[in-house]
Amino acid sequence: GTQTVHSVPVYTDWSLGTMRAAMKNQFNVIYILTNSRALTAAQTESLHRELVRNLEQAAREEEQEFILISRSDSTLRGHYPLETEVIYRELTAEGSAGRIDGEIIIPFFFEGGRVTFNDIHYVKTESGFLPAGESEFAHDPTFGYQASDLKQWVEEKTKGAYRAAEVKSIPLALLRSGKL
C-alpha cells in the first residue's frame, strides 16, 4: 500500500473534483487509496465504477491520458477478480476511450516479505518462506484461498473462468534479459 511509495500524492477521494485536480497537478503518478478490502463486494463494485468514470471524465475535460494500475494486497486477499472486471467493463464500455492491453498479476512487497519465485507466491515467516496458500492470510474468512501457484490462484479466484493452463507466466530471467 501507501507505505511503499514516496514522492507520490496519495488521494483518499475519487470524486470528479479530486480527479480533475489530479489531472492538473505536476506529478506523473498518483496513488488513489480506496481500502476496498474493507468493503462488501457490492460496495467495491460501485466504488470502482465511480472511480473509473470520474477518472475518465476528468481526463477528457483536461485532455489528459492516463494509465490505470489496480494495486491489490500482497498476501492475495481482496476483491479479485471483481475489481479488475469492473475496471475492464468501464474502460471498454461504449463511449469510453479506454483500452485494456492485458492483466498482469505481480504480488510483491519486499519489505513485508512477500515474493514470487517460479510462479509460487511466498510469505516470509520467522522460519523461512512459506507458500502463501499455507499462510495465515490464505485462511482469511472473507478472502481465503488454497493455491500458492499464481496460475492456480487465478483459476481458483475466477472459479475456473481462467484456467491455470491458459495463464501465461513471464520468467524473471526473461524480464531481466530485455528480450520481451
mmCIF file of C-alpha atoms in Angstrom:
data_model
loop_
_atom_site.group_PDB
_atom_site.id
_atom_site.type_symbol
_atom_site.label_atom_id
_atom_site.label_comp_id
_atom_site.label_asym_id
_atom_site.label_seq_id
_atom_site.Cartn_x
_atom_site.Cartn_y
_atom_site.Cartn_z
ATOM 1 C CA GLY A 1 0.000 0.000 0.000
ATOM 2 C CA THR A 2 0.982 3.563 0.629
ATOM 3 C CA GLN A 3 3.774 2.518 2.988
ATOM 4 C CA THR A 4 5.911 1.634 -0.041
ATOM 5 C CA VAL A 5 5.521 4.826 -2.072
ATOM 6 C CA HIS A 6 7.244 8.164 -1.711
ATOM 7 C CA SER A 7 7.129 11.457 -3.586
ATOM 8 C CA VAL A 8 3.698 10.470 -4.911
ATOM 9 C CA PRO A 9 0.477 12.267 -3.970
ATOM 10 C CA VAL A 10 -1.975 9.964 -2.189
ATOM 11 C CA TYR A 11 -5.675 10.619 -2.650
ATOM 12 C CA THR A 12 -8.330 9.053 -0.439
ATOM 13 C CA ASP A 13 -11.156 10.501 -2.512
ATOM 14 C CA TRP A 14 -12.031 9.779 -6.135
ATOM 15 C CA SER A 15 -14.732 12.374 -6.660
ATOM 16 C CA LEU A 16 -14.832 14.128 -10.016
ATOM 17 C CA GLY A 17 -13.379 17.284 -8.473
ATOM 18 C CA THR A 18 -10.484 15.375 -6.972
ATOM 19 C CA MET A 19 -9.792 13.575 -10.243
ATOM 20 C CA ARG A 20 -9.804 16.933 -12.056
ATOM 21 C CA ALA A 21 -7.271 18.269 -9.570
ATOM 22 C CA ALA A 22 -5.155 15.140 -10.004
ATOM 23 C CA MET A 23 -5.135 15.647 -13.783
ATOM 24 C CA LYS A 24 -3.894 19.224 -13.298
ATOM 25 C CA ASN A 25 -1.087 18.520 -10.829
ATOM 26 C CA GLN A 26 2.572 18.312 -11.826
ATOM 27 C CA PHE A 27 3.003 14.646 -10.881
ATOM 28 C CA ASN A 28 3.111 11.859 -13.461
ATOM 29 C CA VAL A 29 1.924 9.285 -10.919
ATOM 30 C CA ILE A 30 -0.734 9.456 -8.230
ATOM 31 C CA TYR A 31 -1.978 6.860 -5.753
ATOM 32 C CA ILE A 32 -5.700 6.525 -5.061
ATOM 33 C CA LEU A 33 -6.218 4.685 -1.782
ATOM 34 C CA THR A 34 -9.646 3.026 -1.759
ATOM 35 C CA ASN A 35 -9.276 0.490 1.083
ATOM 36 C CA SER A 36 -11.771 -1.620 -0.858
ATOM 37 C CA ARG A 37 -10.807 -4.783 1.022
ATOM 38 C CA ALA A 38 -12.811 -3.384 3.940
ATOM 39 C CA LEU A 39 -15.935 -3.106 1.765
ATOM 40 C CA THR A 40 -18.542 -5.574 0.582
ATOM 41 C CA ALA A 41 -18.414 -6.832 -2.986
ATOM 42 C CA ALA A 42 -21.345 -4.559 -3.931
ATOM 43 C CA GLN A 43 -19.675 -1.515 -2.372
ATOM 44 C CA THR A 44 -16.396 -2.364 -4.089
ATOM 45 C CA GLU A 45 -18.106 -2.668 -7.460
ATOM 46 C CA SER A 46 -19.832 0.694 -7.004
ATOM 47 C CA LEU A 47 -16.608 2.356 -5.837
ATOM 48 C CA HIS A 48 -14.591 1.149 -8.826
ATOM 49 C CA ARG A 49 -17.323 2.072 -11.305
ATOM 50 C CA GLU A 50 -17.462 5.599 -9.860
ATOM 51 C CA LEU A 51 -13.665 5.909 -9.710
ATOM 52 C CA VAL A 52 -13.138 4.888 -13.353
ATOM 53 C CA ARG A 53 -15.998 7.058 -14.622
ATOM 54 C CA ASN A 54 -14.725 10.096 -12.730
ATOM 55 C CA LEU A 55 -11.167 9.467 -13.861
ATOM 56 C CA GLU A 56 -12.248 9.158 -17.495
ATOM 57 C CA GLN A 57 -14.411 12.275 -17.351
ATOM 58 C CA ALA A 58 -11.644 14.325 -15.711
ATOM 59 C CA ALA A 59 -9.143 13.077 -18.295
ATOM 60 C CA ARG A 60 -11.488 14.075 -21.147
ATOM 61 C CA GLU A 61 -12.112 17.513 -19.659
ATOM 62 C CA GLU A 62 -8.414 18.138 -19.031
ATOM 63 C CA GLU A 63 -7.355 16.493 -22.322
ATOM 64 C CA GLN A 64 -5.058 14.115 -20.475
ATOM 65 C CA GLU A 65 -4.293 10.453 -20.998
ATOM 66 C CA PHE A 66 -3.886 8.036 -18.112
ATOM 67 C CA ILE A 67 -2.826 4.526 -17.305
ATOM 68 C CA LEU A 68 -4.751 2.862 -14.500
ATOM 69 C CA ILE A 69 -2.991 0.225 -12.414
ATOM 70 C CA SER A 70 -5.013 -1.650 -9.823
ATOM 71 C CA ARG A 71 -2.822 -2.499 -6.866
ATOM 72 C CA SER A 72 -4.155 -5.233 -4.660
ATOM 73 C CA ASP A 73 -2.961 -6.911 -1.489
ATOM 74 C CA SER A 74 0.454 -8.612 -1.456
ATOM 75 C CA THR A 75 -0.992 -11.510 0.527
ATOM 76 C CA LEU A 76 -3.532 -12.194 -2.265
ATOM 77 C CA ARG A 77 -6.533 -11.037 -0.252
ATOM 78 C CA GLY A 78 -9.089 -8.716 -1.783
ATOM 79 C CA HIS A 79 -11.929 -8.480 -4.275
ATOM 80 C CA TYR A 80 -10.179 -10.239 -7.138
ATOM 81 C CA PRO A 81 -11.308 -10.641 -9.867
ATOM 82 C CA LEU A 82 -14.216 -8.261 -9.171
ATOM 83 C CA GLU A 83 -12.113 -5.081 -9.094
ATOM 84 C CA THR A 84 -10.303 -5.711 -12.358
ATOM 85 C CA GLU A 85 -13.507 -6.921 -14.031
ATOM 86 C CA VAL A 86 -15.276 -3.663 -13.129
ATOM 87 C CA ILE A 87 -12.322 -1.616 -14.358
ATOM 88 C CA TYR A 88 -12.301 -3.624 -17.599
ATOM 89 C CA ARG A 89 -16.047 -3.169 -18.161
ATOM 90 C CA GLU A 90 -15.856 0.560 -17.518
ATOM 91 C CA LEU A 91 -12.792 1.176 -19.672
ATOM 92 C CA THR A 92 -14.200 -0.813 -22.593
ATOM 93 C CA ALA A 93 -17.812 0.367 -22.376
ATOM 94 C CA GLU A 94 -19.359 2.075 -25.380
ATOM 95 C CA GLY A 95 -18.266 5.703 -25.445
ATOM 96 C CA SER A 96 -15.159 5.018 -23.391
ATOM 97 C CA ALA A 97 -11.765 5.871 -24.811
ATOM 98 C CA GLY A 98 -10.159 3.245 -22.612
ATOM 99 C CA ARG A 99 -8.117 0.345 -23.828
ATOM 100 C CA ILE A 100 -7.030 -2.771 -21.971
ATOM 101 C CA ASP A 101 -3.739 -4.315 -23.018
ATOM 102 C CA GLY A 102 -3.950 -7.159 -20.524
ATOM 103 C CA GLU A 103 -3.966 -8.065 -16.903
ATOM 104 C CA ILE A 104 -0.717 -8.677 -15.093
ATOM 105 C CA ILE A 105 -0.653 -10.101 -11.596
ATOM 106 C CA ILE A 106 2.535 -9.238 -9.724
ATOM 107 C CA PRO A 107 2.112 -9.714 -5.985
ATOM 108 C CA PHE A 108 5.184 -8.309 -4.287
ATOM 109 C CA PHE A 109 6.046 -6.442 -1.113
ATOM 110 C CA PHE A 110 9.722 -6.950 -0.409
ATOM 111 C CA GLU A 111 9.716 -5.049 2.891
ATOM 112 C CA GLY A 112 6.831 -7.199 4.103
ATOM 113 C CA GLY A 113 8.431 -10.442 2.989
ATOM 114 C CA ARG A 114 6.121 -11.223 0.036
ATOM 115 C CA VAL A 115 7.881 -12.542 -3.047
ATOM 116 C CA THR A 116 7.093 -14.751 -6.025
ATOM 117 C CA PHE A 117 9.502 -17.317 -7.432
ATOM 118 C CA ASN A 118 8.691 -19.718 -10.290
ATOM 119 C CA ASP A 119 5.009 -18.731 -10.085
ATOM 120 C CA ILE A 120 4.728 -19.579 -6.358
ATOM 121 C CA HIS A 121 3.903 -16.676 -4.068
ATOM 122 C CA TYR A 122 5.630 -16.775 -0.686
ATOM 123 C CA VAL A 123 5.197 -15.069 2.671
ATOM 124 C CA LYS A 124 8.270 -14.674 4.867
ATOM 125 C CA THR A 125 7.874 -16.090 8.347
ATOM 126 C CA GLU A 126 10.286 -16.466 11.268
ATOM 127 C CA SER A 127 11.233 -19.925 10.000
ATOM 128 C CA GLY A 128 11.646 -19.002 6.318
ATOM 129 C CA PHE A 129 9.449 -18.546 3.279
ATOM 130 C CA LEU A 130 6.044 -20.222 3.356
ATOM 131 C CA PRO A 131 3.891 -20.727 0.237
ATOM 132 C CA ALA A 132 1.110 -18.132 0.535
ATOM 133 C CA GLY A 133 -1.629 -20.774 0.273
ATOM 134 C CA GLU A 134 -0.337 -22.262 3.523
ATOM 135 C CA SER A 135 -0.114 -18.928 5.342
ATOM 136 C CA GLU A 136 -2.489 -17.329 7.810
ATOM 137 C CA PHE A 137 -3.555 -14.960 5.034
ATOM 138 C CA ALA A 138 -4.939 -17.847 2.960
ATOM 139 C CA HIS A 139 -7.301 -18.643 5.828
ATOM 140 C CA ASP A 140 -8.913 -15.192 5.754
ATOM 141 C CA PRO A 141 -12.652 -15.807 6.321
ATOM 142 C CA THR A 142 -13.648 -13.405 3.540
ATOM 143 C CA PHE A 143 -10.824 -13.681 1.010
ATOM 144 C CA GLY A 144 -9.349 -17.107 1.728
ATOM 145 C CA TYR A 145 -7.742 -19.312 -0.891
ATOM 146 C CA GLN A 146 -5.738 -22.528 -1.222
ATOM 147 C CA ALA A 147 -3.395 -22.047 -4.182
ATOM 148 C CA SER A 148 0.118 -20.648 -3.820
ATOM 149 C CA ASP A 149 0.895 -21.073 -7.526
ATOM 150 C CA LEU A 150 -0.380 -17.853 -9.088
ATOM 151 C CA LYS A 151 -1.723 -19.627 -12.163
ATOM 152 C CA GLN A 152 -3.778 -21.935 -9.953
ATOM 153 C CA TRP A 153 -4.750 -18.989 -7.756
ATOM 154 C CA VAL A 154 -6.200 -17.179 -10.789
ATOM 155 C CA GLU A 155 -8.212 -20.294 -11.685
ATOM 156 C CA GLU A 156 -9.393 -20.638 -8.091
ATOM 157 C CA LYS A 157 -10.396 -16.991 -7.669
ATOM 158 C CA THR A 158 -12.122 -16.795 -11.074
ATOM 159 C CA LYS A 159 -13.970 -20.051 -10.349
ATOM 160 C CA GLY A 160 -12.448 -21.612 -13.457
ATOM 161 C CA ALA A 161 -13.249 -18.768 -15.855
ATOM 162 C CA TYR A 162 -9.496 -18.598 -16.483
ATOM 163 C CA ARG A 163 -7.799 -21.981 -16.330
ATOM 164 C CA ALA A 164 -4.315 -22.245 -14.856
ATOM 165 C CA ALA A 165 -3.095 -23.824 -18.103
ATOM 166 C CA GLU A 166 -4.191 -20.684 -20.003
ATOM 167 C CA VAL A 167 -2.438 -18.212 -17.700
ATOM 168 C CA LYS A 168 0.883 -17.034 -19.097
ATOM 169 C CA SER A 169 3.913 -16.563 -16.909
ATOM 170 C CA ILE A 170 6.895 -14.362 -17.656
ATOM 171 C CA PRO A 171 10.045 -15.767 -16.038
ATOM 172 C CA LEU A 172 12.229 -13.288 -14.209
ATOM 173 C CA ALA A 173 15.220 -14.246 -16.370
ATOM 174 C CA LEU A 174 13.280 -13.216 -19.480
ATOM 175 C CA LEU A 175 12.316 -9.885 -17.918
ATOM 176 C CA ARG A 176 15.915 -9.234 -16.955
ATOM 177 C CA SER A 177 17.164 -10.151 -20.427
ATOM 178 C CA GLY A 178 15.160 -7.319 -22.007
ATOM 179 C CA LYS A 179 14.138 -9.596 -24.888
ATOM 180 C CA LEU A 180 10.372 -9.376 -24.475
#
